[in-house]
CSV table of C-alpha atoms in Angstrom, one decimal:
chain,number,residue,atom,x,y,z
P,1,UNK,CA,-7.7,-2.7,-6.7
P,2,UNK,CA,-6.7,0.7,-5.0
P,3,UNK,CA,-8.0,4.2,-4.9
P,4,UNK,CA,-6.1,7.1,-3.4
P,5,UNK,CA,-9.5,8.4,-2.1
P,6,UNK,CA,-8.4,12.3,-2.1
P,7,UNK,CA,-10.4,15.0,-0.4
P,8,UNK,CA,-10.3,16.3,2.6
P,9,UNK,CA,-10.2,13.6,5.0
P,10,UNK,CA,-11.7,15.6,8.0
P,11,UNK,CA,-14.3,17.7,6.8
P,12,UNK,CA,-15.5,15.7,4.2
P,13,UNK,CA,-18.3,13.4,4.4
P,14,UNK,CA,-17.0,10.2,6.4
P,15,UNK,CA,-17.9,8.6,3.1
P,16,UNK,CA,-14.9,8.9,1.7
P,17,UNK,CA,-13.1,6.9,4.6
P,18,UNK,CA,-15.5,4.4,3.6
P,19,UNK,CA,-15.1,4.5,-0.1
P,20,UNK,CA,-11.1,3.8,0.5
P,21,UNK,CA,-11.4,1.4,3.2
P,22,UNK,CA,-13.9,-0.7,1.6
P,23,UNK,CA,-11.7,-0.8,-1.8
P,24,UNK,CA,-8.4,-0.5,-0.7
P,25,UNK,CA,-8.5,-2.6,3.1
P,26,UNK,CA,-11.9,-4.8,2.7
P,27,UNK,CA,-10.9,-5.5,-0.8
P,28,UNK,CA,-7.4,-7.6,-0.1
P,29,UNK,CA,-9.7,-9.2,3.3
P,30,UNK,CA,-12.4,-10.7,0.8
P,31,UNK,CA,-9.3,-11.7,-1.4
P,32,UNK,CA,-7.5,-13.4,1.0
P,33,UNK,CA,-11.0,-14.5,2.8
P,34,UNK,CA,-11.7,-16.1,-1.1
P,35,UNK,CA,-8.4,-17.8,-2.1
P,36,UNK,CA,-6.6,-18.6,0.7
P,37,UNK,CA,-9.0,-21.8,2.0
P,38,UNK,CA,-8.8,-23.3,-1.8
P,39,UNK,CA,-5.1,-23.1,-1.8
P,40,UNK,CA,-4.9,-24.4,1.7
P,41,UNK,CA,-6.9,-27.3,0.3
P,42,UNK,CA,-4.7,-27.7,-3.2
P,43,UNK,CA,-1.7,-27.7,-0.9
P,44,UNK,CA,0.2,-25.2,-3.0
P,45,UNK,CA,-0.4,-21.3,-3.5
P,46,UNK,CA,1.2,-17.8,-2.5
P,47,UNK,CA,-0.4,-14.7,-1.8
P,48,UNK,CA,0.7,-11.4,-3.2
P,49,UNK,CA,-1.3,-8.6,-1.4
P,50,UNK,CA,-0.5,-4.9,-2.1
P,51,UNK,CA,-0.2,-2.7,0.2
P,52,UNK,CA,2.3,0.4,-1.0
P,53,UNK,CA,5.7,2.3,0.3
P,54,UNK,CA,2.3,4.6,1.8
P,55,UNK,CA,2.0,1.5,4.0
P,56,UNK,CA,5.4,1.8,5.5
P,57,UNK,CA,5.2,6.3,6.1
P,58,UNK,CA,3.3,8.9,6.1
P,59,UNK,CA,2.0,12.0,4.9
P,60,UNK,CA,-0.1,15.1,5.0
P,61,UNK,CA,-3.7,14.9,3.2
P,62,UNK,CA,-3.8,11.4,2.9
P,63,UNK,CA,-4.6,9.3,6.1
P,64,UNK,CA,-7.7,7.5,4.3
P,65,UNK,CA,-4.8,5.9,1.7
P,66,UNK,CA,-2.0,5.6,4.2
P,67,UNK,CA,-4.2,4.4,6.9
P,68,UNK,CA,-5.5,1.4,4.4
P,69,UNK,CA,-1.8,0.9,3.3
P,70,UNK,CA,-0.3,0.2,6.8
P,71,UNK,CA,-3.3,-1.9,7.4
P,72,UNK,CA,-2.8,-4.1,4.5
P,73,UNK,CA,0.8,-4.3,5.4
P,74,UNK,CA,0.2,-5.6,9.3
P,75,UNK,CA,-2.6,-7.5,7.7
P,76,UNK,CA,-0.5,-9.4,5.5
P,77,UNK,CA,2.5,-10.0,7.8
P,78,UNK,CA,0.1,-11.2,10.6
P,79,UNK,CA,-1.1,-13.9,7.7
P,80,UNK,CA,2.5,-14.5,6.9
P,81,UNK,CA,3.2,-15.6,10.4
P,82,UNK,CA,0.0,-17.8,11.2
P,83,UNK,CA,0.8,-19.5,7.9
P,84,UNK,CA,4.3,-20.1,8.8
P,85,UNK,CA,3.0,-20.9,12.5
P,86,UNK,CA,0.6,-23.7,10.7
P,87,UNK,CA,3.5,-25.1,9.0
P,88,UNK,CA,0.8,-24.1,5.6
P,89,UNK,CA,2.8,-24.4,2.1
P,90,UNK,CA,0.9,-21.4,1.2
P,91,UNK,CA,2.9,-18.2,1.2
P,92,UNK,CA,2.3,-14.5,1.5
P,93,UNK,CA,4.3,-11.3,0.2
P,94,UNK,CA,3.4,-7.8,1.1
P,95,UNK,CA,3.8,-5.5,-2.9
P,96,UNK,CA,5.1,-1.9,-1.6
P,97,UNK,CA,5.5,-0.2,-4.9
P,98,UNK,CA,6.6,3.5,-5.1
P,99,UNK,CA,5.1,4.7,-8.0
P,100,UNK,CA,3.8,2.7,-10.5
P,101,UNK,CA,2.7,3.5,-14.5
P,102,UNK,CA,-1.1,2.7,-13.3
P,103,UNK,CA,-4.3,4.0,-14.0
P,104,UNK,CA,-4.8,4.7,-10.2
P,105,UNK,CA,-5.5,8.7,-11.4
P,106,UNK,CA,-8.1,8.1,-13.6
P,107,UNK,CA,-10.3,6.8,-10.5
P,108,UNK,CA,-9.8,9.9,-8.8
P,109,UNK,CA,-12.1,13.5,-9.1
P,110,UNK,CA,-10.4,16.0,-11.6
P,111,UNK,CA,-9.9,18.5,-8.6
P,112,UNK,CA,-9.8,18.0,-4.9
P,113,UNK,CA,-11.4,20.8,-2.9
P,114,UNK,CA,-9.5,20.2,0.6
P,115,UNK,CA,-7.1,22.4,1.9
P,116,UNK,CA,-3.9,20.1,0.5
P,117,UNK,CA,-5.8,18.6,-2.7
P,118,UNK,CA,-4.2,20.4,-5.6
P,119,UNK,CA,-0.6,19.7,-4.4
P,120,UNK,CA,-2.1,16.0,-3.8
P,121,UNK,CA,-3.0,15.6,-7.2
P,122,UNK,CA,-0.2,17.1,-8.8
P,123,UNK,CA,2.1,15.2,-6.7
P,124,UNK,CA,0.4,11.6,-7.4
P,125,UNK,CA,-0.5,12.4,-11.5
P,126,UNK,CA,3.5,13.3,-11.8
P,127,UNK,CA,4.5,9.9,-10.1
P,128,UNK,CA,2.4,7.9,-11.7
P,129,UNK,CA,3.1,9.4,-14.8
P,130,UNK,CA,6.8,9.2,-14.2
P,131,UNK,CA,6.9,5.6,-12.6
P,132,UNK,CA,8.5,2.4,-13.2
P,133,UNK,CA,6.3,0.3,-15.4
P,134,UNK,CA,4.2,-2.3,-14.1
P,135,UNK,CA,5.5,-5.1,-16.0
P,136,UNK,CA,9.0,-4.1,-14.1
P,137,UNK,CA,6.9,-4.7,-10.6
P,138,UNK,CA,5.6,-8.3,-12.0
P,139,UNK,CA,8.8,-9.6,-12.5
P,140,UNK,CA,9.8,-8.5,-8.8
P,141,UNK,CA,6.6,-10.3,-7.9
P,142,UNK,CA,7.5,-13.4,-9.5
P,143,UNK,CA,11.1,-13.4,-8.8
P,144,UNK,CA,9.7,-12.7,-4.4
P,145,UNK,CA,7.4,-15.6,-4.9
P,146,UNK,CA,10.1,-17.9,-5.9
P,147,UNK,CA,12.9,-17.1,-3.1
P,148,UNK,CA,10.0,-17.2,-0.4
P,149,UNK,CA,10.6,-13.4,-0.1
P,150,UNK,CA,8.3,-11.4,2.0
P,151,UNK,CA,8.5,-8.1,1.5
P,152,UNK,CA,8.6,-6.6,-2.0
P,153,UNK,CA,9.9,-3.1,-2.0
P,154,UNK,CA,10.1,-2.2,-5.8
P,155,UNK,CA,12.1,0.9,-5.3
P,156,UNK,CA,15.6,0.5,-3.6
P,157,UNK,CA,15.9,4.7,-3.3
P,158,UNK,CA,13.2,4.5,-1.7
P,159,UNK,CA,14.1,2.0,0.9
P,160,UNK,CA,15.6,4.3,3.5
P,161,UNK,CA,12.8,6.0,4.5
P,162,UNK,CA,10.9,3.6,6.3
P,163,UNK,CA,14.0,2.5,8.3
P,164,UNK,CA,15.0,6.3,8.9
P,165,UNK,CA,11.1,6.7,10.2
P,166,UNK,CA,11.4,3.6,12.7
P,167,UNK,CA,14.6,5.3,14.2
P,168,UNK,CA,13.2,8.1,14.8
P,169,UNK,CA,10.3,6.5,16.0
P,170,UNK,CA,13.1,4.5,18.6
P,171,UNK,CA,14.8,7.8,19.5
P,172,UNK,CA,11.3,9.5,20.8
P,173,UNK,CA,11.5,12.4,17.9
P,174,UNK,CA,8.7,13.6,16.5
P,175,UNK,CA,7.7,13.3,12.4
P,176,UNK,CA,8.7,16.2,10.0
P,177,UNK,CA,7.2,17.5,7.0
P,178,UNK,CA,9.8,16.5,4.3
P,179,UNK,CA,9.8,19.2,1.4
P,180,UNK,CA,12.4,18.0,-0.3
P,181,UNK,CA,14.5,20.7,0.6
């Protein structure tokens, strides 16, 4: 489950944080909360959460979704390292898709009244309209699970990006607004 939770996240009622953290953060905690003692107890299992190339940046009008993103992210590679710590044989992948054929739109308002919200929307329906198809991101899945992988980054162009953020995290400068251009 994941919503994009668009509006304005400043003025708007703080239900919207609430609304994407509940769904998009609380969501993979009752998951793993769920599944993970029963496969500790089987002895065999591997958990997928999905977090989002969101999880790994960042971006203008969207902090409810990005913040839930990263969070699922650390999340997941903090449960990664306790398992490995435990010696468990239960696994754990973090799923950072770009875009993805999904009906993640159809859960969202028609318009966004905030400031950013029609460039938001326009932006999101075109990728997800435009992106890989989801049985494309299974097979990654599956083929992650069985080499042990961790991370599952389902777009190589878009790959670059996080590792050109954390230099310029490293080198003290400052985020830009990337237009494209």
């Amino acid at each position: 489950a994941g919503i994009g939770g668009f509006g304005d996240p400043w003025t708007d009622p703080i239900e919207l944080w609430h609304r994407v953290v509940d769904v998009n953060l609380f969501g993979v905690v009752h998951g793993v909360r769920a599944f993970l003692p029963i496969m500790q107890q089987q002895g065999v299992g591997h958990i997928v959460n999905t977090a989002s190339m969101a999880g790994l940046g960042a971006a203008p009008g969207l902090a409810p979704y990005f913040a839930t993103k990263h969070a699922v992210v650390g999340l997941t590679e903090s449960l990664f390292l306790e398992l490995e710590a435990l010696g468990s044989p239960v696994g754990a992948s973090v799923l950072c898709p770009g875009f993805v054929k999904t009906d993640l739109m159809n859960k969202e308002p028609a318009s966004i009244d905030s400031p950013l919200g029609p460039l938001i929307a326009e932006f999101f329906r075109t990728g997800v309209d435009t992106g890989i198809p989801a049985s494309d991101v299974a097979d990654q899945v599956v083929a992650a699970i069985k080499a042990g992988q961790f991370w599952i980054l389902t777009h190589e162009e878009m790959r670059q990006g996080p590792v050109e953020r954390m230099q310029r995290a490293a080198a003290g400068v400052n985020p830009t607004l990337n237009t494209g251009s």
